[in-house]
Amino acid sequence: MVPAPYDLGREELDRLLDGQPGFRARQVWEGLHARVLRPAEMTDLPAPLRALLAEALPPALEEVSRRSADEGQTIKWLWALHDGAQVETVLMHYPDRVTVCVSTQAGCAMACQFCATGQAGFQRQLSAGEIVEQVAEAMRAARPRRLSNVVFMGMGEPLANYDRVWSAVRRLHGDMGLSARHLTLSTVGVVPGIHRLAAESLPVNLAVSLHAANDEKRDILVPLNRRYPLSVLADACAHYVEATRRRLSIEWAMIHDVNDQGSDAVELAHFARPLGAHVNLIPLNPTPGYAVRGSTARRVREFRDQLETLGVNATVRMTRGAEIDAACGQLAASVTRGRLSP
Ligand code: SAH
């Protein structure tokens, strides 16, 4: 199998360029990472070498479709990987930042009820290079603006693919110049992964997708809760906050009459306050496999105000790209959906 360009390590590149002048490997490495060029675009290389590299290092992502929304400010790609698996990536332009949301797995095994990827099931882990290349493509598409933020909130559970995700993080930070503070991993609550993250030296952000703060309710919405119940998750979060001194975020998809009542806000505050966590409220986006509606805009505002009264900072997250199924929880490659849905 041909390696994905961004799965190649520095030594492998040296080997690939064996016989070339010593400076070539650094030139190609910088071309791929710092300048985000495809081999064919590296015009500072002799043409035969360029051609050889283009042949040896074809892209890992093949564009199946590319759609845009929000007047071009949101772009969603569907990519095919070498084995036919498909994943999606979303690029979002904001006035003050440019953010890409990347997938870390093809499909997802976490089976959260209301999430389109979870409804489709798990296919396979992405390699580090497949994750990095999503960012590289977004950087290219963002030009002339500079991509500033990466959120690991696309398809898949990042902490269930820890080693590859972390190797992607290191590449983005060390070679592509992204600040660790602008990288955010989002997890449904994979407790061993949170403990590992607490011990890492790069200060990336952590977001925990909570959605319910009592075990009975969370067991249903987020089945992984049966394995790592709230008390265990809270301990892991406390460890992370203590070890990193980073502020934790909690994600809460607002679901009509399911988790948007006063008692839900009280339970959430009880979980979030001791951790000093910031809560992001995401109005539920519709998905084919979950018939419940999102909360009304008014209920979302009231819930936020209630959290503030209870001493918890909360913001309502703007939804982007809903009309092209690019919003939170809507990512599901159509082929995957057709094949794996019940
Ligand atoms: N597996 C990771 C990252 C991917 S999901 C995680 O769960 O955190 C990114 C975010 O979108 C999570 O907070 C997830 O709970 C949320 N989400 C999933 N489905 C959604 C939906 N239908 N509407 C709104 N948010 C949703």
GROMACS .gro file of N, CA, C and O and ligand atoms in nm, residues 101 104-105 108 110 112 114-117 119 152-158 185-189 207-211 222 251-254 282-287 290 317 327-330, ligand 1:
model
  206
  101CYS      N    1  -1.313   2.135   1.118
  101CYS     CA    2  -1.362   2.026   1.201
  101CYS      C    3  -1.325   1.896   1.130
  101CYS      O    4  -1.371   1.873   1.017
  104THR      N    5  -1.192   1.168   1.282
  104THR     CA    6  -1.082   1.088   1.334
  104THR      C    7  -1.104   0.938   1.312
  104THR      O    8  -1.013   0.859   1.333
  105GLN      N    9  -1.226   0.902   1.275
  105GLN     CA   10  -1.256   0.762   1.242
  105GLN      C   11  -1.354   0.765   1.124
  105GLN      O   12  -1.427   0.862   1.106
  108CYS      N   13  -1.835   0.557   1.362
  108CYS     CA   14  -1.810   0.572   1.506
  108CYS      C   15  -1.880   0.458   1.579
  108CYS      O   16  -1.989   0.417   1.541
  110MET      N   17  -1.956   0.470   1.906
  110MET     CA   18  -2.011   0.516   2.034
  110MET      C   19  -2.165   0.513   2.038
  110MET      O   20  -2.224   0.512   2.145
  112CYS      N   21  -2.412   0.717   1.997
  112CYS     CA   22  -2.497   0.818   2.061
  112CYS      C   23  -2.625   0.829   1.977
  112CYS      O   24  -2.619   0.842   1.855
  114PHE      N   25  -2.857   1.041   1.906
  114PHE     CA   26  -2.901   1.155   1.825
  114PHE      C   27  -2.797   1.196   1.721
  114PHE      O   28  -2.812   1.296   1.654
  115CYS      N   29  -2.687   1.119   1.708
  115CYS     CA   30  -2.576   1.158   1.621
  115CYS      C   31  -2.577   1.072   1.494
  115CYS      O   32  -2.582   0.950   1.501
  116ALA      N   33  -2.572   1.139   1.379
  116ALA     CA   34  -2.582   1.066   1.252
  116ALA      C   35  -2.466   0.968   1.234
  116ALA      O   36  -2.486   0.856   1.184
  117THR      N   37  -2.347   1.008   1.274
  117THR     CA   38  -2.233   0.916   1.259
  117THR      C   39  -2.253   0.794   1.349
  117THR      O   40  -2.229   0.680   1.308
  119GLN      N   41  -2.530   0.670   1.443
  119GLN     CA   42  -2.637   0.586   1.389
  119GLN      C   43  -2.584   0.493   1.279
  119GLN      O   44  -2.638   0.386   1.258
  152PHE      N   45  -1.137   1.852   1.675
  152PHE     CA   46  -1.151   1.710   1.643
  152PHE      C   47  -1.293   1.670   1.682
  152PHE      O   48  -1.316   1.602   1.781
  153MET      N   49  -1.387   1.721   1.603
  153MET     CA   50  -1.530   1.705   1.636
  153MET      C   51  -1.608   1.654   1.516
  153MET      O   52  -1.729   1.666   1.511
  154GLY      N   53  -1.537   1.601   1.418
  154GLY     CA   54  -1.607   1.545   1.303
  154GLY      C   55  -1.651   1.402   1.333
  154GLY      O   56  -1.686   1.370   1.447
  155MET      N   57  -1.645   1.317   1.233
  155MET     CA   58  -1.687   1.178   1.254
  155MET      C   59  -1.588   1.106   1.344
  155MET      O   60  -1.467   1.123   1.331
  156GLY      N   61  -1.641   1.026   1.436
  156GLY     CA   62  -1.553   0.942   1.517
  156GLY      C   63  -1.527   0.995   1.656
  156GLY      O   64  -1.558   1.109   1.690
  157GLU      N   65  -1.469   0.908   1.737
  157GLU     CA   66  -1.436   0.942   1.875
  157GLU      C   67  -1.283   0.951   1.885
  157GLU      O   68  -1.213   0.848   1.883
  158PRO      N   69  -1.229   1.073   1.896
  158PRO     CA   70  -1.083   1.090   1.894
  158PRO      C   71  -1.010   1.005   1.998
  158PRO      O   72  -0.904   0.950   1.970
  185LEU      N   73  -0.976   1.866   2.131
  185LEU     CA   74  -1.024   1.729   2.120
  185LEU      C   75  -1.159   1.721   2.189
  185LEU      O   76  -1.176   1.774   2.299
  186SER      N   77  -1.253   1.652   2.125
  186SER     CA   78  -1.385   1.638   2.184
  186SER      C   79  -1.410   1.491   2.210
  186SER      O   80  -1.386   1.407   2.123
  187THR      N   81  -1.457   1.460   2.329
  187THR     CA   82  -1.480   1.318   2.362
  187THR      C   83  -1.616   1.299   2.426
  187THR      O   84  -1.668   1.387   2.494
  188VAL      N   85  -1.667   1.180   2.404
  188VAL     CA   86  -1.793   1.142   2.462
  188VAL      C   87  -1.771   1.097   2.609
  188VAL      O   88  -1.866   1.075   2.683
  189GLY      N   89  -1.644   1.086   2.646
  189GLY     CA   90  -1.612   1.048   2.785
  189GLY      C   91  -1.533   0.919   2.796
  189GLY      O   92  -1.561   0.836   2.882
  207ALA      N   93  -1.293   1.903   2.521
  207ALA     CA   94  -1.437   1.924   2.532
  207ALA      C   95  -1.501   1.789   2.562
  207ALA      O   96  -1.465   1.689   2.500
  208VAL      N   97  -1.592   1.787   2.655
  208VAL     CA   98  -1.661   1.663   2.689
  208VAL      C   99  -1.807   1.676   2.649
  208VAL      O  100  -1.876   1.771   2.687
  209SER      N  101  -1.852   1.580   2.568
  209SER     CA  102  -1.992   1.581   2.523
  209SER      C  103  -2.078   1.515   2.630
  209SER      O  104  -2.082   1.394   2.638
  210LEU      N  105  -2.144   1.596   2.709
  210LEU     CA  106  -2.213   1.542   2.827
  210LEU      C  107  -2.360   1.509   2.796
  210LEU      O  108  -2.402   1.396   2.811
  211HIS      N  109  -2.437   1.610   2.759
  211HIS     CA  110  -2.577   1.596   2.715
  211HIS      C  111  -2.675   1.552   2.823
  211HIS      O  112  -2.796   1.573   2.808
  222VAL      N  113  -2.608   0.849   2.559
  222VAL     CA  114  -2.465   0.826   2.532
  222VAL      C  115  -2.428   0.690   2.593
  222VAL      O  116  -2.387   0.683   2.709
  251GLU      N  117  -2.004   2.001   2.623
  251GLU     CA  118  -2.097   2.018   2.511
  251GLU      C  119  -2.232   1.961   2.553
  251GLU      O  120  -2.239   1.854   2.615
  252TRP      N  121  -2.335   2.033   2.518
  252TRP     CA  122  -2.471   1.992   2.557
  252TRP      C  123  -2.564   2.020   2.439
  252TRP      O  124  -2.593   2.136   2.409
  253ALA      N  125  -2.604   1.915   2.367
  253ALA     CA  126  -2.700   1.932   2.258
  253ALA      C  127  -2.838   1.946   2.319
  253ALA      O  128  -2.881   1.860   2.396
  254MET      N  129  -2.906   2.054   2.289
  254MET     CA  130  -3.034   2.083   2.354
  254MET      C  131  -3.147   2.009   2.283
  254MET      O  132  -3.181   2.039   2.168
  282ILE      N  133  -2.560   2.349   2.222
  282ILE     CA  134  -2.574   2.332   2.077
  282ILE      C  135  -2.719   2.293   2.051
  282ILE      O  136  -2.761   2.186   2.095
  283PRO      N  137  -2.795   2.378   1.983
  283PRO     CA  138  -2.931   2.333   1.951
  283PRO      C  139  -2.922   2.203   1.870
  283PRO      O  140  -2.843   2.196   1.776
  284LEU      N  141  -2.998   2.102   1.908
  284LEU     CA  142  -2.989   1.972   1.840
  284LEU      C  143  -3.013   1.990   1.691
  284LEU      O  144  -3.108   2.056   1.649
  285ASN      N  145  -2.927   1.930   1.611
  285ASN     CA  146  -2.948   1.929   1.466
  285ASN      C  147  -3.021   1.801   1.428
  285ASN      O  148  -2.994   1.696   1.484
  286PRO      N  149  -3.113   1.813   1.333
  286PRO     CA  150  -3.191   1.694   1.297
  286PRO      C  151  -3.105   1.588   1.228
  286PRO      O  152  -3.014   1.620   1.151
  287THR      N  153  -3.131   1.462   1.259
  287THR     CA  154  -3.064   1.350   1.193
  287THR      C  155  -3.170   1.245   1.161
  287THR      O  156  -3.273   1.239   1.228
  290TYR      N  157  -3.323   0.988   1.453
  290TYR     CA  158  -3.367   1.033   1.586
  290TYR      C  159  -3.481   1.131   1.568
  290TYR      O  160  -3.463   1.239   1.511
  317ARG      N  161  -2.391   2.788   2.096
  317ARG     CA  162  -2.306   2.778   1.978
  317ARG      C  163  -2.389   2.797   1.852
  317ARG      O  164  -2.492   2.735   1.834
  327ALA      N  165  -2.366   2.038   0.996
  327ALA     CA  166  -2.367   2.084   1.135
  327ALA      C  167  -2.333   1.971   1.231
  327ALA      O  168  -2.328   1.854   1.191
  328CYS      N  169  -2.310   2.007   1.358
  328CYS     CA  170  -2.272   1.908   1.460
  328CYS      C  171  -2.364   1.787   1.456
  328CYS      O  172  -2.486   1.800   1.457
  329GLY      N  173  -2.303   1.671   1.453
  329GLY     CA  174  -2.380   1.548   1.463
  329GLY      C  175  -2.443   1.503   1.332
  329GLY      O  176  -2.505   1.398   1.327
  330GLN      N  177  -2.424   1.584   1.227
  330GLN     CA  178  -2.489   1.547   1.100
  330GLN      C  179  -2.394   1.477   1.003
  330GLN      O  180  -2.436   1.438   0.895
  343SAH     N1  181  -1.708   1.172   1.941
  343SAH     C1  182  -1.673   1.302   1.983
  343SAH     C2  183  -1.652   1.402   1.871
  343SAH     C3  184  -1.754   1.407   1.758
  343SAH     S1  185  -1.912   1.478   1.785
  343SAH     C4  186  -1.774   1.356   2.079
  343SAH     O1  187  -1.881   1.299   2.090
  343SAH     O2  188  -1.745   1.452   2.147
  343SAH     C5  189  -1.898   1.650   1.805
  343SAH     C6  190  -2.012   1.709   1.888
  343SAH     O3  191  -2.139   1.708   1.820
  343SAH     C7  192  -2.035   1.631   2.016
  343SAH     O4  193  -2.050   1.720   2.123
  343SAH     C8  194  -2.165   1.560   1.987
  343SAH     O5  195  -2.231   1.520   2.102
  343SAH     C9  196  -2.240   1.664   1.910
  343SAH     N2  197  -2.356   1.613   1.838
  343SAH    C10  198  -2.376   1.488   1.794
  343SAH     N3  199  -2.494   1.479   1.731
  343SAH    C11  200  -2.552   1.600   1.737
  343SAH    C12  201  -2.674   1.654   1.689
  343SAH     N4  202  -2.759   1.581   1.620
  343SAH     N5  203  -2.700   1.784   1.713
  343SAH    C13  204  -2.612   1.862   1.779
  343SAH     N6  205  -2.493   1.817   1.826
  343SAH    C14  206  -2.464   1.687   1.806
   0.00000   0.00000   0.00000
